[in-house]
Short mmCIF file of C-alpha atoms in Angstrom, two decimals:
data_model
loop_
_atom_site.label_atom_id
_atom_site.label_comp_id
_atom_site.label_asym_id
_atom_site.label_seq_id
_atom_site.Cartn_x
_atom_site.Cartn_y
_atom_site.Cartn_z
CA UNK A 1 -0.10 0.06 -0.04
CA UNK A 2 1.42 3.52 -0.97
CA UNK A 3 2.02 5.88 1.82
CA UNK A 4 1.33 9.57 1.13
CA UNK A 5 3.02 12.03 3.71
CA UNK A 6 0.79 13.95 5.79
CA UNK A 7 2.68 17.26 4.25
CA UNK A 8 4.74 18.38 1.66
CA UNK A 9 4.03 15.65 -0.46
CA UNK A 10 4.10 15.16 -4.28
CA UNK A 11 0.36 16.49 -4.45
CA UNK A 12 -3.20 15.43 -3.88
CA UNK A 13 -4.39 11.96 -3.96
CA UNK A 14 -5.03 10.23 -6.91
CA UNK A 15 -7.55 7.98 -8.04
CA UNK A 16 -5.22 5.14 -8.02
CA UNK A 17 -4.48 5.99 -4.28
CA UNK A 18 -8.37 5.79 -3.57
CA UNK A 19 -8.47 2.28 -5.39
CA UNK A 20 -5.53 1.07 -3.35
CA UNK A 21 -6.31 2.02 0.25
CA UNK A 22 -9.81 0.71 -0.59
CA UNK A 23 -8.62 -2.66 -1.86
CA UNK A 24 -10.60 -2.21 -5.37
CA UNK A 25 -10.23 -1.53 -8.91
CA UNK A 26 -10.03 2.33 -10.39
CA UNK A 27 -12.83 1.35 -12.18
CA UNK A 28 -14.84 0.45 -9.43
CA UNK A 29 -13.67 3.77 -7.58
CA UNK A 30 -15.08 5.66 -10.90
CA UNK A 31 -18.13 4.01 -11.16
CA UNK A 32 -18.78 5.07 -7.31
CA UNK A 33 -17.77 8.29 -8.01
CA UNK A 34 -19.55 9.09 -11.42
CA UNK A 35 -22.75 8.04 -9.81
CA UNK A 36 -23.89 6.49 -13.51
CA UNK A 37 -23.65 2.88 -12.51
CA UNK A 38 -25.03 0.65 -9.89
CA UNK A 39 -22.71 -0.59 -7.35
CA UNK A 40 -23.22 -2.26 -4.11
CA UNK A 41 -23.86 0.01 -0.76
CA UNK A 42 -20.81 -1.79 0.63
CA UNK A 43 -18.62 -0.76 -1.94
CA UNK A 44 -20.00 2.79 -2.04
CA UNK A 45 -19.48 3.24 1.59
CA UNK A 46 -15.86 1.67 1.34
CA UNK A 47 -14.84 4.17 -1.31
CA UNK A 48 -16.41 6.91 0.09
CA UNK A 49 -14.59 6.72 3.38
CA UNK A 50 -11.26 6.73 1.87
CA UNK A 51 -12.05 9.38 -0.40
CA UNK A 52 -12.70 11.35 3.02
CA UNK A 53 -9.41 9.73 4.43
CA UNK A 54 -7.31 11.22 1.55
CA UNK A 55 -9.37 14.44 0.82
CA UNK A 56 -9.51 13.39 -2.88
CA UNK A 57 -11.12 15.72 -5.21
CA UNK A 58 -12.48 14.39 -8.61
CA UNK A 59 -10.77 16.67 -11.07
CA UNK A 60 -13.57 17.08 -13.61
CA UNK A 61 -12.20 20.00 -14.97
CA UNK A 62 -9.10 18.62 -15.91
CA UNK A 63 -11.01 15.72 -17.92
CA UNK A 64 -13.37 18.25 -19.54
CA UNK A 65 -10.23 20.16 -20.79
CA UNK A 66 -8.92 16.78 -22.00
CA UNK A 67 -12.24 16.46 -24.08
CA UNK A 68 -13.59 13.63 -22.03
CA UNK A 69 -16.16 14.98 -19.82
CA UNK A 70 -18.01 18.21 -19.06
CA UNK A 71 -18.02 20.95 -21.59
CA UNK A 72 -16.07 24.05 -20.83
CA UNK A 73 -16.47 27.61 -22.03
CA UNK A 74 -13.69 30.11 -21.54
CA UNK A 75 -14.83 33.43 -21.05
CA UNK A 76 -12.05 36.31 -21.94
CA UNK A 77 -12.61 39.70 -20.88
CA UNK A 78 -10.26 42.81 -20.77
CA UNK A 79 -10.62 43.87 -17.17
CA UNK A 80 -12.59 41.66 -14.74
CA UNK A 81 -13.20 44.66 -12.61
CA UNK A 82 -15.05 46.25 -15.12
CA UNK A 83 -18.73 46.59 -13.94
CA UNK A 84 -20.84 46.03 -17.29
CA UNK A 85 -18.80 42.96 -18.78
CA UNK A 86 -18.63 41.48 -15.36
CA UNK A 87 -22.51 41.26 -15.55
CA UNK A 88 -22.05 39.32 -19.16
CA UNK A 89 -19.72 36.86 -17.55
CA UNK A 90 -21.92 36.41 -14.73
CA UNK A 91 -24.77 35.38 -17.46
CA UNK A 92 -22.57 33.28 -19.42
CA UNK A 93 -21.20 31.23 -16.09
CA UNK A 94 -25.12 31.11 -14.85
CA UNK A 95 -26.20 29.66 -18.12
CA UNK A 96 -23.58 27.23 -18.06
CA UNK A 97 -24.08 26.12 -14.66
CA UNK A 98 -27.64 25.31 -15.43
CA UNK A 99 -26.37 23.13 -18.09
CA UNK A 100 -23.63 21.57 -16.18
CA UNK A 101 -20.88 22.88 -17.84
CA UNK A 102 -17.73 24.66 -16.37
CA UNK A 103 -16.38 28.18 -16.96
CA UNK A 104 -13.06 29.63 -16.95
CA UNK A 105 -12.42 33.15 -17.01
CA UNK A 106 -8.99 34.73 -18.57
CA UNK A 107 -8.07 38.42 -18.79
CA UNK A 108 -6.65 39.93 -21.80
CA UNK A 109 -5.31 43.42 -20.06
CA UNK A 110 -6.06 45.13 -23.34
CA UNK A 111 -3.43 43.44 -25.08
CA UNK A 112 -4.02 41.84 -28.60
CA UNK A 113 -1.26 39.30 -28.18
CA UNK A 114 -2.47 38.16 -25.10
CA UNK A 115 -5.94 37.92 -26.25
CA UNK A 116 -4.29 35.81 -29.19
CA UNK A 117 -2.23 33.66 -26.60
CA UNK A 118 -5.40 32.79 -24.51
CA UNK A 119 -7.55 31.89 -27.64
CA UNK A 120 -4.71 29.38 -28.44
CA UNK A 121 -4.34 28.15 -25.09
CA UNK A 122 -7.93 27.52 -25.08
CA UNK A 123 -8.05 26.07 -28.55
CA UNK A 124 -5.59 23.37 -27.35
CA UNK A 125 -7.41 22.60 -24.08
CA UNK A 126 -10.44 21.56 -26.29
CA UNK A 127 -12.82 23.93 -24.79
CA UNK A 128 -16.63 23.94 -26.13
CA UNK A 129 -16.31 27.63 -27.06
CA UNK A 130 -14.57 30.91 -26.14
CA UNK A 131 -16.44 34.22 -25.69
CA UNK A 132 -14.62 37.33 -26.05
CA UNK A 133 -16.12 40.14 -24.18
CA UNK A 134 -16.28 43.74 -24.61
CA UNK A 135 -15.53 46.47 -27.68
CA UNK A 136 -12.77 45.97 -29.96
CA UNK A 137 -10.32 48.77 -31.40
CA UNK A 138 -10.96 49.45 -35.01
CA UNK A 139 -7.70 48.76 -36.38
CA UNK A 140 -7.15 47.13 -39.78
CA UNK A 141 -5.92 43.48 -38.59
CA UNK A 142 -8.86 43.17 -36.42
CA UNK A 143 -10.91 41.33 -38.88
CA UNK A 144 -8.21 39.15 -40.04
CA UNK A 145 -7.24 38.40 -36.42
CA UNK A 146 -10.66 37.52 -35.65
CA UNK A 147 -11.42 35.49 -38.45
CA UNK A 148 -8.40 33.41 -37.89
CA UNK A 149 -9.18 32.92 -34.27
CA UNK A 150 -12.84 31.54 -35.37
CA UNK A 151 -11.78 28.99 -38.00
CA UNK A 152 -8.87 27.76 -35.64
CA UNK A 153 -11.56 27.07 -33.06
CA UNK A 154 -14.02 25.95 -35.67
CA UNK A 155 -11.34 23.17 -36.87
CA UNK A 156 -10.55 22.16 -33.53
CA UNK A 157 -14.52 21.55 -32.81
CA UNK A 158 -14.86 24.77 -30.69
CA UNK A 159 -16.58 27.92 -31.20
CA UNK A 160 -15.99 31.74 -31.03
CA UNK A 161 -18.39 34.16 -29.51
CA UNK A 162 -18.11 37.62 -29.65
CA UNK A 163 -20.07 39.57 -27.13
CA UNK A 164 -20.37 43.53 -27.58
CA UNK A 165 -18.02 43.41 -30.51
CA UNK A 166 -18.85 44.10 -34.16
CA UNK A 167 -19.53 41.15 -36.38
CA UNK A 168 -16.85 39.48 -38.68
CA UNK A 169 -17.28 40.23 -42.48
CA UNK A 170 -17.48 37.22 -45.01
CA UNK A 171 -18.04 33.62 -44.28
CA UNK A 172 -16.59 33.28 -40.74
CA UNK A 173 -17.75 30.36 -38.32
CA UNK A 174 -18.44 32.85 -35.38
CA UNK A 175 -21.25 34.05 -33.53
CA UNK A 176 -21.99 37.79 -32.28
CA UNK A 177 -24.05 38.67 -29.62
CA UNK A 178 -24.46 42.35 -29.84
CA UNK A 179 -26.81 45.32 -28.37
CA UNK A 180 -28.17 48.37 -30.20
CA UNK A 181 -25.15 50.54 -28.93
CA UNK A 182 -25.98 53.50 -31.58
CA UNK A 183 -29.70 53.22 -30.81
CA UNK A 184 -29.20 53.58 -27.14
CA UNK A 185 -27.10 56.81 -27.64
CA UNK A 186 -29.52 58.26 -30.28
CA UNK A 187 -32.25 57.74 -27.59
CA UNK A 188 -30.16 58.88 -24.89
CA UNK A 189 -29.08 62.28 -26.73
CA UNK A 190 -32.74 62.71 -27.92
CA UNK A 191 -33.81 62.80 -24.40
CA UNK A 192 -31.33 65.52 -23.55
CA UNK A 193 -32.58 67.43 -26.65
CA UNK A 194 -36.05 66.92 -26.12
CA UNK A 195 -35.52 68.61 -22.46
CA UNK A 196 -34.26 71.49 -24.19
CA UNK A 197 -30.37 71.14 -24.18
CA UNK A 198 -28.31 72.23 -27.05
CA UNK A 199 -25.14 72.57 -25.82
CA UNK A 200 -24.18 68.98 -24.82
CA UNK A 201 -20.60 68.04 -23.58
CA UNK A 202 -20.10 64.21 -25.20
CA UNK A 203 -17.68 61.84 -23.73
CA UNK A 204 -17.99 58.51 -25.91
CA UNK A 205 -15.01 56.82 -25.03
CA UNK A 206 -11.59 56.17 -26.93
CA UNK A 207 -11.76 57.41 -30.46
CA UNK A 208 -10.54 53.80 -32.08
CA UNK A 209 -12.93 51.80 -30.00
CA UNK A 210 -15.78 50.41 -32.03
CA UNK A 211 -18.26 51.00 -28.89
CA UNK A 212 -17.64 54.54 -28.68
CA UNK A 213 -17.75 55.19 -32.46
CA UNK A 214 -21.25 53.58 -32.34
CA UNK A 215 -22.14 55.73 -29.31
CA UNK A 216 -20.64 58.82 -30.91
CA UNK A 217 -22.82 58.02 -34.01
CA UNK A 218 -25.87 57.57 -32.55
CA UNK A 219 -25.42 61.09 -30.56
CA UNK A 220 -24.94 62.66 -34.10
CA UNK A 221 -27.92 61.22 -35.68
CA UNK A 222 -29.92 62.56 -32.90
CA UNK A 223 -28.77 66.28 -33.18
CA UNK A 224 -29.20 65.90 -37.11
CA UNK A 225 -32.72 64.52 -36.45
CA UNK A 226 -33.48 67.59 -34.28
CA UNK A 227 -31.94 69.94 -36.64
CA UNK A 228 -29.47 71.14 -33.75
CA UNK A 229 -25.80 71.67 -35.43
CA UNK A 230 -23.25 69.15 -33.85
CA UNK A 231 -20.07 70.87 -32.71
CA UNK A 232 -17.08 68.41 -32.73
CA UNK A 233 -15.38 70.66 -30.11
CA UNK A 234 -17.95 69.44 -27.54
CA UNK A 235 -16.54 65.92 -27.59
CA UNK A 236 -13.64 64.73 -25.33
CA UNK A 237 -12.54 61.18 -26.14
CA UNK A 238 -10.92 58.80 -23.53
CA UNK A 239 -11.10 55.84 -21.46
CA UNK A 240 -14.03 54.49 -19.82
CA UNK A 241 -13.15 55.13 -16.19
CA UNK A 242 -14.03 57.78 -13.51
CA UNK A 243 -10.77 59.68 -13.84
CA UNK A 244 -11.68 60.51 -17.49
CA UNK A 245 -15.23 61.74 -16.50
CA UNK A 246 -13.69 64.00 -13.86
CA UNK A 247 -10.65 65.04 -15.91
CA UNK A 248 -12.72 65.71 -19.27
CA UNK A 249 -15.38 67.93 -17.22
CA UNK A 250 -12.62 69.63 -15.46
CA UNK A 251 -10.71 70.37 -18.55
CA UNK A 252 -14.09 71.60 -20.41
CA UNK A 253 -14.86 74.05 -17.55
CA UNK A 254 -11.24 75.34 -17.40
CA UNK A 255 -11.46 75.77 -21.37
CA UNK A 256 -14.59 78.02 -20.95
CA UNK A 257 -16.89 75.18 -22.86
CA UNK A 258 -20.50 76.36 -22.61
CA UNK A 259 -22.46 73.15 -21.67
CA UNK A 260 -25.58 72.66 -20.21
CA UNK A 261 -25.60 68.86 -20.00
CA UNK A 262 -22.92 66.09 -20.37
CA UNK A 263 -23.60 62.79 -22.20
CA UNK A 264 -21.18 60.51 -20.60
CA UNK A 265 -19.93 57.20 -22.59
CA UNK A 266 -20.53 54.96 -19.53
CA UNK A 267 -22.07 55.34 -15.86
CA UNK A 268 -18.45 55.19 -14.53
CA UNK A 269 -17.42 58.19 -16.54
CA UNK A 270 -20.55 59.71 -15.53
CA UNK A 271 -19.93 59.58 -11.98
CA UNK A 272 -16.59 61.34 -12.45
CA UNK A 273 -17.99 63.97 -14.11
CA UNK A 274 -20.61 64.38 -11.66
CA UNK A 275 -17.80 64.79 -9.21
CA UNK A 276 -15.92 67.50 -11.14
CA UNK A 277 -19.22 69.26 -11.45
CA UNK A 278 -19.81 69.42 -7.62
CA UNK A 279 -15.81 70.44 -7.39
CA UNK A 280 -16.61 73.14 -9.57
CA UNK A 281 -19.58 74.28 -7.51
CA UNK A 282 -22.09 73.36 -10.04
CA UNK A 283 -25.21 71.31 -9.10
CA UNK A 284 -26.81 68.43 -10.89
CA UNK A 285 -29.16 68.39 -12.26
CA UNK A 286 -29.98 72.01 -11.29
CA UNK A 287 -26.83 73.55 -13.08
CA UNK A 288 -26.09 71.14 -15.45
CA UNK A 289 -27.65 67.60 -16.42
CA UNK A 290 -25.80 64.42 -16.81
CA UNK A 291 -26.78 61.03 -18.47
CA UNK A 292 -24.65 57.60 -18.80
CA UNK A 293 -24.82 54.66 -20.41
CA UNK A 294 -25.09 50.77 -19.33
CA UNK A 295 -27.46 50.88 -16.18
CA UNK A 296 -25.03 49.26 -13.72
CA UNK A 297 -26.20 49.09 -10.31
CA UNK A 298 -23.71 52.39 -9.57
CA UNK A 299 -26.21 54.34 -11.60
CA UNK A 300 -29.03 54.05 -8.95
CA UNK A 301 -26.73 54.80 -6.20
CA UNK A 302 -25.49 58.18 -7.31
CA UNK A 303 -27.11 61.26 -5.85
CA UNK A 304 -29.02 62.15 -7.81
CA UNK A 305 -29.87 58.85 -9.40
CA UNK A 306 -28.51 58.48 -13.00
CA UNK A 307 -30.61 58.79 -16.05
CA UNK A 308 -28.76 56.10 -18.33
CA UNK A 309 -29.23 53.42 -21.14
CA UNK A 310 -29.84 49.96 -19.93
CA UNK A 311 -28.08 47.34 -21.90
CA UNK A 312 -29.25 43.71 -20.99
CA UNK A 313 -25.53 42.45 -20.27
CA UNK A 314 -26.52 39.65 -18.18
CA UNK A 315 -28.82 38.44 -20.77
CA UNK A 316 -26.24 38.64 -23.54
CA UNK A 317 -24.04 36.29 -21.71
CA UNK A 318 -26.97 33.98 -21.13
CA UNK A 319 -27.68 34.41 -25.00
CA UNK A 320 -24.00 33.49 -26.05
CA UNK A 321 -24.04 30.35 -23.59
CA UNK A 322 -27.26 29.14 -25.50
CA UNK A 323 -25.96 29.76 -29.15
CA UNK A 324 -23.17 27.31 -28.17
CA UNK A 325 -25.38 24.98 -26.71
CA UNK A 326 -27.63 24.86 -29.64
CA UNK A 327 -24.93 24.44 -31.68
CA UNK A 328 -23.60 21.17 -29.96
CA UNK A 329 -27.17 19.63 -29.73
CA UNK A 330 -27.83 20.58 -33.35
CA UNK A 331 -30.42 23.02 -32.48
CA UNK A 332 -32.03 24.94 -35.15
CA UNK A 333 -30.73 23.20 -38.19
CA UNK A 334 -27.64 24.89 -37.89
CA UNK A 335 -24.28 23.74 -39.40
CA UNK A 336 -21.08 23.59 -36.99
CA UNK A 337 -19.71 26.46 -39.19
CA UNK A 338 -22.54 28.70 -39.43
CA UNK A 339 -22.37 32.11 -37.98
CA UNK A 340 -25.01 34.32 -36.56
CA UNK A 341 -25.43 38.01 -35.48
CA UNK A 342 -27.97 38.61 -32.79
CA UNK A 343 -28.71 42.11 -31.55
CA UNK A 344 -30.77 42.75 -28.26
CA UNK A 345 -32.33 46.14 -27.67
CA UNK A 346 -31.60 49.15 -25.43
CA UNK A 347 -33.59 51.65 -23.61
CA UNK A 348 -33.44 54.51 -21.80
CA UNK A 349 -34.01 54.58 -17.81
CA UNK A 350 -35.10 58.04 -16.75
CA UNK A 351 -34.13 58.95 -13.10
CA UNK A 352 -33.28 62.46 -11.52
CA UNK A 353 -30.34 63.63 -13.27
CA UNK A 354 -31.76 65.43 -16.17
CA UNK A 355 -33.88 68.88 -15.91
CA UNK A 356 -34.38 71.65 -18.80
CA UNK A 357 -31.31 73.78 -18.78
CA UNK A 358 -31.71 76.98 -16.49
CA UNK A 359 -32.66 80.22 -18.17
CA UNK A 360 -29.67 82.10 -19.21
CA UNK A 361 -28.98 85.43 -17.45
#
């Protein structure tokens, strides 16, 4: 009988250790642990006692990655602390759990090379799908890189799902789960315009980010629809964080920009903008109105509560996982290599951060 050290040993107990200690075959231990085969109560008790004694943990995760067990979905996200796409990840994970699937989460750190390395790693491990979350930078190589990812995964029996990213061009085996980004920005800008605002500071996000491009386009369309000139000088590009919201408003005030409202690219940016207005002695919404985008929990926790665009992030995650599961199960008559572009709706959530502009002195 093998002896395992109480501490500092070579690792955890293996199924062979359990079988040897229980005096049965590895196959018998496997049958007891899987629960899929009839075994005697005496055998079950004997094996489970040894499992407890050795603190043996079935490595179902490793089995699934080797392709012999539970399907695994890999969720790749730029920043795991980002509230919006953390909700997408929760949707994917929740839907996976309901199906008995496992989930892995990896962070790309906004690094295309790390993203490529992680996708390749997941392909080699045999995951059921790779779900990439968040906007993409509109560089020329984006389509080529994503198409290469998709075909590589498809050849390995896996599938690429892009969530909150543009669909791929051409016949590429990938699924896109998106939301009406531009439409949400159009509706939000229209809300400000209908309240009487004409001078709006717009903070759409990084100029090369597809998400920001869509939000800026939506805002521009609203101004055109209302017959209001859109001033490019009222646009401040930057990252989707609190610091950018604060500094953009601070700089706008310092530069003498005459605005009565702020259209922020995310709720977090709106929070920073709101604090900068307060630091300058301005009230929200009495002096300056402010709106956000995403409708994360923060939006209803701010004072005043933030009017924003609701994006169904968690539902997007569930839809992404269902799309993968349908393919594996042969649902809806789809071929393995088919691609889809699924778009979910957005809507404005009206709270307390918008008022008509104050009369000018």
